Short mmCIF file of C-alpha atoms in Angstrom, two decimals:
data_model
loop_
_atom_site.label_atom_id
_atom_site.label_comp_id
_atom_site.label_asym_id
_atom_site.label_seq_id
_atom_site.Cartn_x
_atom_site.Cartn_y
_atom_site.Cartn_z
CA MET A 1 -18.60 -8.02 -25.60
CA SER A 2 -18.94 -4.98 -27.09
CA LEU A 3 -19.62 -1.22 -24.85
CA GLU A 4 -22.84 -0.67 -25.97
CA ALA A 5 -23.91 -4.50 -25.10
CA LEU A 6 -22.50 -3.55 -22.22
CA PHE A 7 -24.80 -0.45 -22.18
CA HIS A 8 -27.72 -2.23 -22.32
CA LEU A 9 -27.47 -4.84 -19.87
CA PHE A 10 -26.81 -1.84 -17.48
CA ASN A 11 -28.95 0.31 -18.30
CA GLY A 12 -31.74 1.05 -15.75
CA LEU A 13 -30.58 -1.29 -13.09
CA PRO A 14 -29.51 0.84 -9.71
CA ARG A 15 -25.76 -0.35 -9.44
CA GLN A 16 -23.35 -1.19 -12.21
CA GLY A 17 -21.09 -3.46 -10.19
CA PRO A 18 -21.74 -5.09 -6.81
CA GLY A 19 -21.91 -2.81 -3.38
CA GLN A 20 -24.47 -1.16 -1.25
CA ASP A 21 -23.64 2.17 0.57
CA ALA A 22 -22.49 0.07 3.16
CA SER A 23 -19.86 -1.51 1.60
CA THR A 24 -18.30 1.53 0.03
CA ARG A 25 -19.07 3.98 3.72
CA GLU A 26 -16.87 0.17 5.26
CA ALA A 27 -14.67 0.32 2.41
CA LEU A 28 -13.68 4.61 3.31
CA HIS A 29 -13.35 4.05 6.79
CA ARG A 30 -11.16 1.37 6.78
CA LEU A 31 -8.93 3.96 5.08
CA PRO A 32 -6.01 6.06 6.48
CA ARG A 33 -6.39 9.14 7.78
CA GLN A 34 -7.32 11.62 4.92
CA PRO A 35 -6.20 14.57 4.14
CA GLU A 36 -9.48 18.36 5.35
CA ALA A 37 -10.08 18.37 2.45
CA PRO A 38 -9.83 16.19 0.18
CA ARG A 39 -9.66 15.93 -3.88
CA VAL A 40 -11.98 12.37 -4.91
CA LEU A 41 -11.72 10.80 -9.51
CA ASP A 42 -14.36 8.33 -9.01
CA LEU A 43 -13.01 6.57 -12.19
CA GLY A 44 -15.54 3.96 -14.12
CA CYS A 45 -18.55 6.16 -11.07
CA GLY A 46 -21.47 4.53 -13.72
CA THR A 47 -24.76 6.00 -12.57
CA GLY A 48 -22.43 7.06 -9.82
CA LYS A 49 -24.52 4.85 -6.70
CA GLN A 50 -20.76 4.65 -4.54
CA THR A 51 -20.57 8.43 -6.02
CA LEU A 52 -23.63 10.08 -3.98
CA VAL A 53 -22.30 7.67 -0.98
CA LEU A 54 -18.55 9.36 -0.98
CA ALA A 55 -20.13 12.90 -1.22
CA GLN A 56 -21.97 12.50 1.52
CA GLU A 57 -19.77 11.24 3.57
CA LEU A 58 -16.94 13.56 2.69
CA LYS A 59 -18.97 16.60 2.18
CA VAL A 60 -16.15 16.68 -0.84
CA PRO A 61 -16.71 17.57 -4.33
CA ILE A 62 -16.60 14.68 -6.21
CA LEU A 63 -14.80 14.23 -9.89
CA ALA A 64 -17.36 11.20 -11.10
CA VAL A 65 -15.82 10.10 -14.82
CA ASP A 66 -17.99 7.52 -16.97
CA SER A 67 -18.38 7.23 -21.05
CA HIS A 68 -21.44 6.97 -21.21
CA ALA A 69 -23.08 9.49 -20.89
CA PRO A 70 -26.32 8.30 -20.24
CA PHE A 71 -25.39 6.85 -17.07
CA LEU A 72 -23.79 10.57 -16.00
CA SER A 73 -26.82 12.37 -16.70
CA GLN A 74 -28.88 10.18 -14.09
CA LEU A 75 -26.18 10.83 -11.87
CA GLU A 76 -26.16 14.59 -12.48
CA ALA A 77 -30.11 13.90 -11.89
CA GLU A 78 -30.04 12.52 -8.41
CA ALA A 79 -26.72 14.24 -7.66
CA GLY A 80 -29.61 16.86 -5.35
CA TYR A 81 -27.45 19.30 -3.28
CA GLU A 82 -23.99 17.30 -3.04
CA VAL A 83 -21.56 18.65 -5.36
CA LEU A 84 -20.44 16.35 -7.75
CA ASP A 85 -18.22 17.52 -11.30
CA THR A 86 -18.68 15.15 -14.57
CA PHE A 87 -17.01 14.40 -17.25
CA LEU A 88 -18.04 12.11 -20.31
CA LEU A 89 -14.66 10.34 -21.62
CA PRO A 90 -15.20 8.99 -24.40
CA PRO A 91 -14.51 4.76 -24.91
CA SER A 92 -12.23 3.71 -27.29
CA ALA A 93 -12.71 2.94 -30.70
#
């Protein structure tokens, strides 16, 4: 399946994979003790549902990376007060 077909398939969905806010929080709390101000990179963030949860829980900037600009645009529009940095990674040929 091509990347364009995948982008079309996931367009308009709230998440691009399984999970929910509660499972993101649970996974975060299972990690070993984190530094006071961790640096967080979310690769393949999609529309960033988990990115927003991480930003809310950790209260630190998140670098969100995806290869589909519309997903990043949606994340930026929904981010509100959360401090996020986004980066578009071009898909490989």
